[in-house]
Short mmCIF file of C-alpha atoms in Angstrom, two decimals:
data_model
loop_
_atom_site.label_atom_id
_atom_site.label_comp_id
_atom_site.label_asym_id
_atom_site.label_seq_id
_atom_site.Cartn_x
_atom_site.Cartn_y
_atom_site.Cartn_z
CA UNK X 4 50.05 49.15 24.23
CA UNK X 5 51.11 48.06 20.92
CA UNK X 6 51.04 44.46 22.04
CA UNK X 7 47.46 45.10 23.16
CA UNK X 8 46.13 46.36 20.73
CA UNK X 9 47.81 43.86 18.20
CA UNK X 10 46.40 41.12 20.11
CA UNK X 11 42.70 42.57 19.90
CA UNK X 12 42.98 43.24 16.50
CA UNK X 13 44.04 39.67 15.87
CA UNK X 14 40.76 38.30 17.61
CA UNK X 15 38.45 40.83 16.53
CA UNK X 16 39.87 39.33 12.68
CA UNK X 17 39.38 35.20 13.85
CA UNK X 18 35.85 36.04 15.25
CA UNK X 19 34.89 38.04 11.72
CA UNK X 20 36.46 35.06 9.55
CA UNK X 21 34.83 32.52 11.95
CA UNK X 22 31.20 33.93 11.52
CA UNK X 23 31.99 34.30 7.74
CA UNK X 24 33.03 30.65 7.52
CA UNK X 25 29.77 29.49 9.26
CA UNK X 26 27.87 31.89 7.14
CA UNK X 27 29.35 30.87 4.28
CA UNK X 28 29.01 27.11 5.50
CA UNK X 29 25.24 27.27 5.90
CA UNK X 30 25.29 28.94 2.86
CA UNK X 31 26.55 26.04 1.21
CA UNK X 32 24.54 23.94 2.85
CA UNK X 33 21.40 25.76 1.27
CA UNK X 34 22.61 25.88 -1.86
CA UNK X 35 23.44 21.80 -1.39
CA UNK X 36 19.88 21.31 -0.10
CA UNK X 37 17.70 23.33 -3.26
CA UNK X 38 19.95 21.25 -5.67
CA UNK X 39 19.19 18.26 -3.80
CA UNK X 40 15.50 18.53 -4.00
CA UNK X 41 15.83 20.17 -7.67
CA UNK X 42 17.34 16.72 -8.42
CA UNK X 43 14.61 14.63 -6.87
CA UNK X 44 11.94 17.35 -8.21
CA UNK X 45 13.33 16.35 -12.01
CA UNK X 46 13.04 12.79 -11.63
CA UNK X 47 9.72 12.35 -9.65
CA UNK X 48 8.27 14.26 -12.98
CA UNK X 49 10.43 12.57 -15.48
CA UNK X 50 8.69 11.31 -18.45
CA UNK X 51 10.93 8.17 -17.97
CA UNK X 52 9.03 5.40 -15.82
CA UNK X 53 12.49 4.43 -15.37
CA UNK X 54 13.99 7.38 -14.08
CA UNK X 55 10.71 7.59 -11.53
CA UNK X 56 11.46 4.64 -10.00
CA UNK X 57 14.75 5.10 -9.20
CA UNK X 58 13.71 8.25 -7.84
CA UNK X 59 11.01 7.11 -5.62
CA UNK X 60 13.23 4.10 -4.30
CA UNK X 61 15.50 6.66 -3.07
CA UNK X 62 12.78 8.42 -0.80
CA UNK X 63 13.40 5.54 1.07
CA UNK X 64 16.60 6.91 2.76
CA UNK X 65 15.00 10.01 4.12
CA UNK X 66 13.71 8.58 7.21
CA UNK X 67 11.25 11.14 9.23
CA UNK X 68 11.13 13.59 6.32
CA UNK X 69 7.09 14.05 5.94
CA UNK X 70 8.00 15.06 2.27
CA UNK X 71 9.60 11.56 1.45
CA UNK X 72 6.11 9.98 2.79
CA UNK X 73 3.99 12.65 0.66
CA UNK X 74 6.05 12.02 -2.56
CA UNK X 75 5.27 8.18 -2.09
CA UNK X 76 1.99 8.82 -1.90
CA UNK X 77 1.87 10.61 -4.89
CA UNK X 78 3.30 8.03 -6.60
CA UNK X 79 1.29 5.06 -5.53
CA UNK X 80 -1.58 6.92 -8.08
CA UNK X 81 1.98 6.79 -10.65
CA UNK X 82 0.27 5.55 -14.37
CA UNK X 83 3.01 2.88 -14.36
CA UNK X 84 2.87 -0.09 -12.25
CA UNK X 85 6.57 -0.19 -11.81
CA UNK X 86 6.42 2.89 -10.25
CA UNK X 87 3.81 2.29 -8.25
CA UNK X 88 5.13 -0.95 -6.77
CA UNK X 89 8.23 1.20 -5.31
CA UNK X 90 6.32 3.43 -3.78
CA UNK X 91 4.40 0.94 -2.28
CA UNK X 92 7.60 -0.12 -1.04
CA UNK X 93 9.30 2.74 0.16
CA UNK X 94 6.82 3.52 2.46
CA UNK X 95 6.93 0.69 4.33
CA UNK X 96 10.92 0.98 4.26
CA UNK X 97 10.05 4.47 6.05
CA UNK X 98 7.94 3.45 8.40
CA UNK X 99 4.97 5.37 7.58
CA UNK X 100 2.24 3.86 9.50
CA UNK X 101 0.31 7.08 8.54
CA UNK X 102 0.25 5.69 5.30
CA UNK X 103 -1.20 2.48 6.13
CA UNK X 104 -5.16 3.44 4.29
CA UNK X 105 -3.22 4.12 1.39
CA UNK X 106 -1.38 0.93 1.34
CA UNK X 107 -4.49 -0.66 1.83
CA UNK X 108 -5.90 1.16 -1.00
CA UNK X 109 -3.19 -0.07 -3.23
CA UNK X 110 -4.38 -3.72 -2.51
CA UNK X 111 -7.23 -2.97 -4.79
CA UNK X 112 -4.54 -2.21 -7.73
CA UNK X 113 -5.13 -3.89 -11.29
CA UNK X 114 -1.67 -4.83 -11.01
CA UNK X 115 -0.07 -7.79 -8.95
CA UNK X 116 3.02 -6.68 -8.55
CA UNK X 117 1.80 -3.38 -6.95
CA UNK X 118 -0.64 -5.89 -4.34
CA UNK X 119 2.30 -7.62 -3.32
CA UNK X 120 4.39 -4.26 -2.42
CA UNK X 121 1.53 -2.96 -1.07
CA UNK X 122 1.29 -6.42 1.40
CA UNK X 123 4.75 -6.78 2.39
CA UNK X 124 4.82 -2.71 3.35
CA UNK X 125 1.61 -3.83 5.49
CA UNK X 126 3.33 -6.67 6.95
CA UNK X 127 6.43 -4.78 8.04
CA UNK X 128 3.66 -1.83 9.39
CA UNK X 129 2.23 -4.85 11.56
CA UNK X 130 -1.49 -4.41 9.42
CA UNK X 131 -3.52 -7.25 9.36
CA UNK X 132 -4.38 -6.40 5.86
CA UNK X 133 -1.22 -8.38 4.63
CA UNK X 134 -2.30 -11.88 5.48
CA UNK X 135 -4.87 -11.75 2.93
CA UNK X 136 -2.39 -11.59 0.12
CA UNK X 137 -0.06 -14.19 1.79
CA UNK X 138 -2.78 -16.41 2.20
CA UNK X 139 -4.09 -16.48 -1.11
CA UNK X 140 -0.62 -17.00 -2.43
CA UNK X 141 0.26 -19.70 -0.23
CA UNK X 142 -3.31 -21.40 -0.60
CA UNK X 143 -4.71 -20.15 -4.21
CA UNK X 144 -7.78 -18.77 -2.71
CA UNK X 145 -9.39 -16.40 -0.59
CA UNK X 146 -8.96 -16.17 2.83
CA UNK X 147 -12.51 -14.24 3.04
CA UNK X 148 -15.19 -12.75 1.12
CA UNK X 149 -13.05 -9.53 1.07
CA UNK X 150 -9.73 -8.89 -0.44
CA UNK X 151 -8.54 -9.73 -3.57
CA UNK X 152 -10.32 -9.64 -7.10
CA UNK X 153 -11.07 -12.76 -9.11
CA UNK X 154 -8.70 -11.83 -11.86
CA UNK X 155 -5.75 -11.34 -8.93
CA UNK X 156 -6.40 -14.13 -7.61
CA UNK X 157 -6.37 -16.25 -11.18
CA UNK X 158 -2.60 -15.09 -11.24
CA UNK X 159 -2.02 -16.32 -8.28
CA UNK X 160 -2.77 -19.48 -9.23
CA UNK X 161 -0.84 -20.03 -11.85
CA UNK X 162 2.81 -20.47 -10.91
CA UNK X 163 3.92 -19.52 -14.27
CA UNK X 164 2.12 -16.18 -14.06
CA UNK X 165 3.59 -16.08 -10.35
CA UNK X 166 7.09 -16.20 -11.39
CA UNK X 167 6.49 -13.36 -13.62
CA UNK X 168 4.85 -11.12 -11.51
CA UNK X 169 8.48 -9.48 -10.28
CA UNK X 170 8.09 -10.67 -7.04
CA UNK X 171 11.68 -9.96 -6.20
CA UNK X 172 10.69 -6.06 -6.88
CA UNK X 173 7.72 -5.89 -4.48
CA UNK X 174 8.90 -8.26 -1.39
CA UNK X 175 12.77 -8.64 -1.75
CA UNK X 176 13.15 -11.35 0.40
CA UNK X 177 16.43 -13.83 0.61
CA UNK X 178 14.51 -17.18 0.61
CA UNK X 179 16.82 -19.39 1.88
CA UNK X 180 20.01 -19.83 3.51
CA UNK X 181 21.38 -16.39 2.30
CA UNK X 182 20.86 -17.82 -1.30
CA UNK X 183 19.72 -13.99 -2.96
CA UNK X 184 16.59 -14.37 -5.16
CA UNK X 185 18.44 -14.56 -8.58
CA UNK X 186 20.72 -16.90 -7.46
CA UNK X 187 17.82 -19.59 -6.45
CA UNK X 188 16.13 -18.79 -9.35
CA UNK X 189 18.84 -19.82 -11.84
CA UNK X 190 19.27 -23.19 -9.71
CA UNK X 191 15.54 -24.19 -9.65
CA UNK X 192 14.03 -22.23 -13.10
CA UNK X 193 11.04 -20.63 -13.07
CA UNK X 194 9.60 -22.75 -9.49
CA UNK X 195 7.06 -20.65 -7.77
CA UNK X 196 8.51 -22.04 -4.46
CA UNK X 197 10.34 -18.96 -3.04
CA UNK X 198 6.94 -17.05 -3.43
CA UNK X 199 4.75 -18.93 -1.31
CA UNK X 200 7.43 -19.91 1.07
CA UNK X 201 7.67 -16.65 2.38
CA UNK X 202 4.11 -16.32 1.99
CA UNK X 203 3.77 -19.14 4.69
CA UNK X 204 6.70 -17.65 6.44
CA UNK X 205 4.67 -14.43 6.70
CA UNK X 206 1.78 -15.90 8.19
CA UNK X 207 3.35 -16.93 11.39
CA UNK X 208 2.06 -13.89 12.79
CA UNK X 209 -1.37 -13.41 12.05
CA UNK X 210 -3.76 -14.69 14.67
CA UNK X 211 -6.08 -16.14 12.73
CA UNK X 212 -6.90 -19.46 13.30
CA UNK X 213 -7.56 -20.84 9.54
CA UNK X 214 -3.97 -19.35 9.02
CA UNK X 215 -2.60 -21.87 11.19
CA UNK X 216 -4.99 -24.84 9.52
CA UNK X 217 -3.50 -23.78 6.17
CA UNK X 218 0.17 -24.02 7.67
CA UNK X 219 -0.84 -27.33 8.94
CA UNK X 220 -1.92 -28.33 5.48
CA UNK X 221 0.71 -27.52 3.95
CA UNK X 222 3.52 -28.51 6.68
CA UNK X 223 1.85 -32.36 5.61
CA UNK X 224 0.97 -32.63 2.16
CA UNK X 225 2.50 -29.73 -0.26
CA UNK X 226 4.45 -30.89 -2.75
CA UNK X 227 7.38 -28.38 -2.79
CA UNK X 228 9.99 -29.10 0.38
CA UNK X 229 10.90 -26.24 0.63
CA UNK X 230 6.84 -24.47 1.47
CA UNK X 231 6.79 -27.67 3.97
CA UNK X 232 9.47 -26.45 5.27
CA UNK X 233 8.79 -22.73 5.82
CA UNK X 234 5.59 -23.53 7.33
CA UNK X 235 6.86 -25.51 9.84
CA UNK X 236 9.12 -22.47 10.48
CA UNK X 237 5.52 -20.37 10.93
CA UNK X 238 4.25 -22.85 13.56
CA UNK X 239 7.16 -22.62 15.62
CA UNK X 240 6.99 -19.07 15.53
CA UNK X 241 3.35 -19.38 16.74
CA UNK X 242 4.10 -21.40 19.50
CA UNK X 243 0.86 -23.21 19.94
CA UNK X 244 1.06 -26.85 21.00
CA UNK X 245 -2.48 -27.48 19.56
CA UNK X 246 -0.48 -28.78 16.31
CA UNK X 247 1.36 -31.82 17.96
CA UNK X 248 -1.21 -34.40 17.25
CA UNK X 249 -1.64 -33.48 14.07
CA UNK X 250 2.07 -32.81 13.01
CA UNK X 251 3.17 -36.49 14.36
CA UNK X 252 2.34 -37.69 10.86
CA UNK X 253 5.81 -36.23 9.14
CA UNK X 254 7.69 -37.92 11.70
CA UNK X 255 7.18 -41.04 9.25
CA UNK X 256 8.07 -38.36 6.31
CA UNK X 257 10.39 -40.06 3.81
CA UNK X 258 11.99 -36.21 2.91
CA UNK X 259 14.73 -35.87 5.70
CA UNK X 260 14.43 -32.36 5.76
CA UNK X 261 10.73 -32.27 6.70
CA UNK X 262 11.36 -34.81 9.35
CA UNK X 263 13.92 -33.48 11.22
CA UNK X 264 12.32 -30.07 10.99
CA UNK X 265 9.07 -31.17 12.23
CA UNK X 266 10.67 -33.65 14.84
CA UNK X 267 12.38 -30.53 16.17
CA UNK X 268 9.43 -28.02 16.24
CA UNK X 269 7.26 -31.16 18.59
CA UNK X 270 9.90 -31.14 20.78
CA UNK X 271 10.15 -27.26 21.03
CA UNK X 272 6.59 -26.83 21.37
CA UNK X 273 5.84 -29.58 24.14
CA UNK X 274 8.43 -27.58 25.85
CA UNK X 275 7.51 -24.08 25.40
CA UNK X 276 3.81 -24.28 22.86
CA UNK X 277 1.43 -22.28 24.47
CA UNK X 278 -1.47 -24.90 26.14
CA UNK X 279 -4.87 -25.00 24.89
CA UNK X 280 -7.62 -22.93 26.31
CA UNK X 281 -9.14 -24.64 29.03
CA UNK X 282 -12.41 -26.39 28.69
CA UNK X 283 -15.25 -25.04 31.32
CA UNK X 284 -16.92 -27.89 33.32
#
């Protein structure tokens, strides 16, 4: 009896310290969770811009959390650009294809840096609204009567002013062959290259046909290698033999690079291009 009763005494005691454990465990948890956002709360209101962005960037790791997306919002209307341009950001990092009018919206910012955010979150959302930007970099003009404002697209223009824009903030691309944005920019000084490279590297998708003509373009005659270069990269992505005829002209290309590249993308498109539309008789 003693043994018994010892024995249900001893369970009755691991059941009451278990459910005290996971008591205490989700209290803990709570506790972790008001701190957490108490801590976020303090920096999305911080009088520092600097603090702000920091803050906003790291919404960016709360995938699915509808207050991450509503805090980004709120900070796309931010009174510093800087700010603005990672919130931009972090919602396309989170996948908020809610959020795509307000991205939009943000194309019409004063600021640059905050348009090219804004078109690179587009871009990974899949929203046509991107190629505008890219094509405007890549070409130094508009694509359309809509889109960006005459004093934009003066920027734009001007490689100098292109290079200072923080492009490496909004879009954070590697440019080429792993080389990290710093890294090619201390090799090649202030070259707006890596910006309209993967501004023609962006417009491989959009289905535009006077996207393609301006790849074309600039696959034969721009002046930077490496822009040749990532257009040709676009085309072959597009996959539409319609180029051949006109891309045999870099096959006499005295830059090595552009020839082999473009010798390479004929052959993969007369084997795989998609074939022109037939004509009705």
């Amino acid at each position: 009896m003693g043994f018994w009763f010892r024995a249900v005494a001893l369970l009755l005691t691991t059941l009451f310290l278990g459910t005290a454990s996971i008591s205490q465990n989700r209290s803990l948890q709570a506790g972790a969770t008001a701190q957490a956002w108490a801590v976020l709360h303090e920096g999305l209101t911080s009088d520092k811009f600097e603090r702000r962005v920091l803050c906003v960037r790291s919404l960016s790791l709360m995938q699915h959390d509808p207050k991450a997306v509503e805090f980004s919002e709120q900070a796309l209307d931010d009174r510093d650009r800087h700010v603005r341009a990672a919130a931009a950001t972090t919602l396309g990092q989170l996948e908020s294809y809610s959020s795509i009018p307000k991205l939009r919206g943000a194309l019409n910012d004063k600021e640059v840096p905050v348009v090219l955010a804004a078109a690179h979150s587009l871009y990974l959302l899949k929203d046509p609204s991107a190629y505008d930007v890219y094509y405007a970099i890549l070409m130094g003009d508009r694509k359309s009567s809509e889109g960006l404002v005459q004093s934009q697209l003066d920027r734009l223009r001007d490689p100098k002013q292109l290079m200072q824009l923080g492009f490496e903030e909004g879009i954070g691309f590697v440019p080429f062959g792993g080389m990290g944005y710093e890294a090619y920019r201390q090799i090649h000084g202030q070259d707006a290259s890596p910006v309209r490279a993967v501004a023609a590297r962006s417009l491989a998708r959009d289905p535009d046909q006077i996207s393609e003509d301006a790849l074309i373009q600039i696959a034969l005659t721009d002046k930077s290698e490496p822009v040749r270069l990532a257009a040709l990269d676009a085309l072959a992505e597009r996959d539409d033999r319609r180029c051949i005829e006109r891309l045999v002209k870099n096959l006499s290309e005295p830059k090595l690079a552009v020839r082999y590249r473009t010798a390479a993308l004929i052959l993969h498109l007369n084997k795989t291009g998609k074939r022109p539309p037939k004509k009705e008789k």
